[in-house]
Amino acid sequence: MRNDSVVRPPIILYHKIDKPGRGVLVRGGFTPPARFAKQMSCLKKQGFVFYSASELIDYYRENGSFPHNGITLTLDDGWQDNYINAFPVLKDLGIKATIFLVASCIGETSKKAMAPGETERAHLSRAEILEMARHGIEFGSHSVNHKWLHDLPPDEARFEVEESKKQLENLLQQSCKVFAYPAGYYSPTVAELVQNAGYMAAFTTTYGPTGSPDPYALNRIEVLRRDRFLYQFKRKVQPLKTT
Ligand SMILES: [Zn+2]
């Protein structure tokens, strides 16, 4: 990804498609279901064409440029609300997405991917994941335990990167091609581990007007609870210039 003039399609990031419960302290990662539906149909109306994360990278590798009007929708952590509240909308509108799963949380109710101080929350079950996969939803790895990888000894980081890939490939019976760093944290060592494990790309939570040209440090645009109005959403979801 070296061409200076390349404009990269927006890669957008959501976490929970739900209303936050009463006791929830960190509410930014919640997008209410009705708002999510509006945002998705807004993108369709604008003429965006949805590519899964690996399709977007494949397209670039084959063509040397990104697709005109392309967009990629990603969801981190694999919450069960993605199946209950997002999947019906995606099926309805024919939208592709990539969901990054925490391998040890599949079928579990867990705190591992929650902010400190929060209570546990339900993740997708194996059956839900397989059903979504049959409808064209891609599943990438978000590690085994959602630990901050830049902080771990290299062996432990390698385990998180490699073991999650193995477990997801076992479940889905297809190659797990993309990775998202837990909480977006990575280091050059971690990026190298991800590349050596055989992933084609990795995603951060960094957001900026320019996109990193490194396929193992791809920026995303996080849609937050405060992006309440469609005009804010539209202004935020714009193609990135690569540096
Ligand atoms: Zn996460």
Short mmCIF file of C-alpha atoms and ligand atoms in Angstrom, two decimals:
data_model
loop_
_atom_site.label_atom_id
_atom_site.label_comp_id
_atom_site.label_asym_id
_atom_site.label_seq_id
_atom_site.Cartn_x
_atom_site.Cartn_y
_atom_site.Cartn_z
CA MET A 1 0.00 0.00 0.00
CA ARG A 2 2.59 2.51 -1.07
CA ASN A 3 0.89 4.78 -3.59
CA ASP A 4 0.68 8.22 -1.94
CA SER A 5 -2.45 9.27 -3.75
CA VAL A 6 -4.49 6.22 -2.82
CA VAL A 7 -7.66 6.94 -0.95
CA ARG A 8 -8.68 4.12 1.33
CA PRO A 9 -12.32 3.27 1.81
CA PRO A 10 -13.70 3.81 5.29
CA ILE A 11 -13.39 0.83 7.63
CA ILE A 12 -15.93 1.38 10.35
CA LEU A 13 -15.95 -0.19 13.80
CA TYR A 14 -18.77 -0.97 16.20
CA HIS A 15 -18.83 -2.92 19.45
CA LYS A 16 -22.26 -3.47 20.97
CA ILE A 17 -25.49 -3.00 19.03
CA ASP A 18 -27.73 -2.49 22.01
CA LYS A 19 -28.91 0.07 24.52
CA PRO A 20 -26.68 0.18 27.60
CA GLY A 21 -28.25 -1.34 30.73
CA ARG A 22 -28.67 0.77 33.88
CA GLY A 23 -25.46 -0.28 35.60
CA VAL A 24 -23.20 0.24 32.59
CA LEU A 25 -20.47 2.84 33.22
CA VAL A 26 -18.71 2.99 29.85
CA ARG A 27 -21.48 3.66 27.36
CA GLY A 28 -19.57 4.85 24.29
CA GLY A 29 -19.39 1.39 22.71
CA PHE A 30 -23.17 0.97 22.59
CA THR A 31 -25.11 1.82 19.42
CA PRO A 32 -28.88 1.49 19.86
CA PRO A 33 -30.37 -1.02 17.35
CA ALA A 34 -32.74 1.46 15.67
CA ARG A 35 -29.88 3.91 15.13
CA PHE A 36 -27.66 1.15 13.72
CA ALA A 37 -30.43 0.25 11.22
CA LYS A 38 -30.68 3.91 10.15
CA GLN A 39 -26.92 4.22 9.77
CA MET A 40 -26.75 1.08 7.62
CA SER A 41 -29.55 2.15 5.29
CA CYS A 42 -27.93 5.59 5.06
CA LEU A 43 -24.70 3.97 3.81
CA LYS A 44 -26.66 1.89 1.27
CA LYS A 45 -28.45 5.01 0.03
CA GLN A 46 -25.13 6.78 -0.40
CA GLY A 47 -24.11 4.02 -2.80
CA PHE A 48 -21.41 2.38 -0.70
CA VAL A 49 -20.53 -1.20 -1.66
CA PHE A 50 -19.69 -3.43 1.32
CA TYR A 51 -16.58 -5.60 1.33
CA SER A 52 -15.61 -7.95 4.14
CA ALA A 53 -12.23 -7.08 5.67
CA SER A 54 -10.39 -9.82 3.78
CA GLU A 55 -12.20 -8.99 0.51
CA LEU A 56 -11.06 -5.39 0.81
CA ILE A 57 -7.43 -6.44 1.23
CA ASP A 58 -7.75 -9.03 -1.56
CA TYR A 59 -9.14 -6.36 -3.87
CA TYR A 60 -6.17 -4.13 -3.19
CA ARG A 61 -3.71 -6.96 -3.77
CA GLU A 62 -5.31 -7.85 -7.10
CA ASN A 63 -5.87 -4.34 -8.43
CA GLY A 64 -3.25 -2.16 -6.74
CA SER A 65 -5.99 0.22 -5.67
CA PHE A 66 -9.08 0.15 -3.49
CA PRO A 67 -12.61 -0.19 -4.84
CA HIS A 68 -14.45 3.00 -5.72
CA ASN A 69 -17.32 3.45 -3.23
CA GLY A 70 -16.05 0.57 -1.09
CA ILE A 71 -16.66 0.34 2.64
CA THR A 72 -15.91 -2.27 5.30
CA LEU A 73 -18.01 -2.82 8.41
CA THR A 74 -16.33 -4.43 11.42
CA LEU A 75 -17.62 -5.34 14.88
CA ASP A 76 -15.24 -6.18 17.74
CA ASP A 77 -15.59 -8.70 20.60
CA GLY A 78 -18.37 -10.91 19.14
CA TRP A 79 -21.23 -9.88 21.45
CA GLN A 80 -24.46 -11.84 21.25
CA ASP A 81 -26.28 -8.56 20.55
CA ASN A 82 -24.60 -8.61 17.12
CA TYR A 83 -26.70 -11.68 16.28
CA ILE A 84 -29.89 -10.42 17.92
CA ASN A 85 -29.81 -6.77 16.81
CA ALA A 86 -27.34 -6.34 13.92
CA PHE A 87 -27.65 -9.55 11.91
CA PRO A 88 -31.33 -9.06 10.94
CA VAL A 89 -30.49 -5.58 9.60
CA LEU A 90 -27.46 -6.85 7.69
CA LYS A 91 -29.46 -9.72 6.15
CA ASP A 92 -32.27 -7.37 5.20
CA LEU A 93 -30.00 -4.89 3.46
CA GLY A 94 -27.59 -7.47 2.02
CA ILE A 95 -24.64 -5.99 3.94
CA LYS A 96 -21.41 -7.91 4.50
CA ALA A 97 -19.51 -7.52 7.76
CA THR A 98 -16.50 -8.86 9.62
CA ILE A 99 -16.86 -9.75 13.29
CA PHE A 100 -13.71 -10.15 15.41
CA LEU A 101 -14.16 -12.94 17.97
CA VAL A 102 -12.44 -13.52 21.31
CA ALA A 103 -11.90 -17.29 20.99
CA SER A 104 -12.22 -18.20 24.68
CA CYS A 105 -15.45 -16.18 25.01
CA ILE A 106 -17.48 -18.01 22.36
CA GLY A 107 -20.69 -19.29 23.97
CA GLU A 108 -19.71 -17.61 27.26
CA THR A 109 -20.92 -14.73 29.35
CA SER A 110 -17.71 -12.94 30.23
CA LYS A 111 -15.99 -9.80 31.48
CA LYS A 112 -12.81 -10.38 29.47
CA ALA A 113 -13.66 -7.85 26.75
CA MET A 114 -15.44 -5.38 29.06
CA ALA A 115 -13.86 -2.23 30.47
CA PRO A 116 -12.61 -2.53 34.09
CA GLY A 117 -15.45 -2.29 36.60
CA GLU A 118 -18.14 -3.51 34.19
CA THR A 119 -20.23 -6.64 34.64
CA GLU A 120 -20.12 -9.67 32.38
CA ARG A 121 -21.96 -9.83 29.07
CA ALA A 122 -23.08 -12.56 26.64
CA HIS A 123 -21.00 -13.45 23.59
CA LEU A 124 -22.10 -15.19 20.39
CA SER A 125 -22.66 -18.95 20.58
CA ARG A 126 -21.09 -21.41 18.16
CA ALA A 127 -24.48 -21.99 16.50
CA GLU A 128 -25.04 -18.25 16.02
CA ILE A 129 -21.58 -17.82 14.53
CA LEU A 130 -22.09 -20.70 12.09
CA GLU A 131 -25.48 -19.35 11.02
CA MET A 132 -24.03 -15.90 10.38
CA ALA A 133 -21.10 -17.41 8.47
CA ARG A 134 -23.57 -19.17 6.18
CA HIS A 135 -25.02 -15.74 5.38
CA GLY A 136 -21.69 -14.24 4.38
CA ILE A 137 -20.52 -12.72 7.66
CA GLU A 138 -16.75 -13.06 7.99
CA PHE A 139 -15.14 -13.91 11.33
CA GLY A 140 -11.68 -12.70 12.23
CA SER A 141 -9.61 -13.17 15.39
CA HIS A 142 -9.58 -10.77 18.32
CA SER A 143 -7.16 -13.06 20.27
CA VAL A 144 -7.89 -15.85 22.77
CA ASN A 145 -8.35 -13.84 25.96
CA HIS A 146 -8.59 -10.16 24.95
CA LYS A 147 -5.33 -9.30 26.72
CA TRP A 148 -3.42 -6.19 25.68
CA LEU A 149 -0.83 -7.78 23.44
CA HIS A 150 1.85 -5.06 23.59
CA ASP A 151 2.10 -5.74 27.34
CA LEU A 152 2.58 -9.51 27.15
CA PRO A 153 5.79 -11.55 26.97
CA PRO A 154 6.33 -12.51 23.30
CA ASP A 155 5.48 -16.20 23.89
CA GLU A 156 2.18 -15.34 25.46
CA ALA A 157 1.38 -12.84 22.70
CA ARG A 158 2.22 -15.50 20.10
CA PHE A 159 -0.18 -17.92 21.81
CA GLU A 160 -2.97 -15.34 21.71
CA VAL A 161 -2.42 -14.72 18.00
CA GLU A 162 -1.83 -18.31 16.81
CA GLU A 163 -4.14 -20.30 19.07
CA SER A 164 -7.17 -18.08 18.34
CA LYS A 165 -6.61 -18.59 14.60
CA LYS A 166 -6.50 -22.36 15.08
CA GLN A 167 -9.64 -22.46 17.21
CA LEU A 168 -11.63 -20.26 14.83
CA GLU A 169 -10.53 -22.25 11.79
CA ASN A 170 -11.65 -25.43 13.60
CA LEU A 171 -15.04 -23.95 14.31
CA LEU A 172 -15.63 -22.37 10.90
CA GLN A 173 -13.78 -24.87 8.73
CA GLN A 174 -12.25 -22.04 6.74
CA SER A 175 -9.21 -19.83 6.88
CA CYS A 176 -9.22 -17.06 9.50
CA LYS A 177 -7.54 -14.27 7.55
CA VAL A 178 -7.79 -11.08 9.60
CA PHE A 179 -6.94 -9.95 13.13
CA ALA A 180 -8.04 -7.04 15.33
CA TYR A 181 -5.78 -6.01 18.23
CA PRO A 182 -7.59 -6.10 21.62
CA ALA A 183 -8.30 -2.49 22.62
CA GLY A 184 -6.28 -1.56 19.53
CA TYR A 185 -2.92 -2.00 21.31
CA TYR A 186 0.01 -3.41 19.37
CA SER A 187 3.75 -3.01 18.92
CA PRO A 188 6.05 -3.76 15.99
CA THR A 189 6.76 -7.16 17.63
CA VAL A 190 3.06 -7.96 17.90
CA ALA A 191 2.43 -6.88 14.30
CA GLU A 192 5.19 -9.22 13.19
CA LEU A 193 3.70 -12.11 15.18
CA VAL A 194 0.37 -11.50 13.46
CA GLN A 195 1.99 -11.47 10.04
CA ASN A 196 4.02 -14.62 10.77
CA ALA A 197 0.90 -16.44 11.97
CA GLY A 198 -0.47 -16.10 8.44
CA TYR A 199 -3.04 -13.33 8.79
CA MET A 200 -3.31 -11.04 5.75
CA ALA A 201 -4.07 -7.87 7.73
CA ALA A 202 -4.62 -6.47 11.21
CA PHE A 203 -6.81 -3.65 12.47
CA THR A 204 -6.25 -1.07 15.19
CA THR A 205 -8.71 1.30 16.81
CA THR A 206 -6.65 4.32 15.81
CA TYR A 207 -8.60 6.91 13.93
CA GLY A 208 -7.20 9.71 11.85
CA PRO A 209 -7.85 11.57 8.61
CA THR A 210 -5.02 9.60 7.02
CA GLY A 211 -4.81 5.84 6.95
CA SER A 212 -1.70 3.90 7.87
CA PRO A 213 -0.23 2.31 4.75
CA ASP A 214 0.81 -0.74 6.83
CA PRO A 215 -1.62 -3.67 6.32
CA TYR A 216 -0.84 -4.78 9.90
CA ALA A 217 -1.82 -1.43 11.41
CA LEU A 218 -4.99 -0.40 9.62
CA ASN A 219 -6.96 2.50 11.07
CA ARG A 220 -10.66 2.26 11.65
CA ILE A 221 -13.41 4.79 12.22
CA GLU A 222 -15.21 3.96 15.45
CA VAL A 223 -18.89 4.81 15.51
CA LEU A 224 -19.80 5.86 19.03
CA ARG A 225 -22.92 6.41 21.04
CA ARG A 226 -22.39 10.17 20.78
CA ASP A 227 -22.70 9.97 16.96
CA ARG A 228 -26.38 10.44 17.46
CA PHE A 229 -27.45 12.21 14.30
CA LEU A 230 -27.08 11.02 10.73
CA TYR A 231 -25.25 14.18 9.68
CA GLN A 232 -22.55 13.44 12.31
CA PHE A 233 -22.34 9.86 11.13
CA LYS A 234 -22.06 10.83 7.45
CA ARG A 235 -19.37 13.39 8.20
CA LYS A 236 -17.40 10.79 10.14
CA VAL A 237 -17.67 7.95 7.62
CA GLN A 238 -15.46 9.27 4.84
CA PRO A 239 -12.70 7.65 2.77
CA LEU A 240 -9.22 8.02 4.28
CA LYS A 241 -6.17 9.35 2.53
CA THR A 242 -3.15 7.15 2.95
CA THR A 243 0.11 8.77 3.89
ZN ZN B 1 -12.16 -5.73 21.91
#
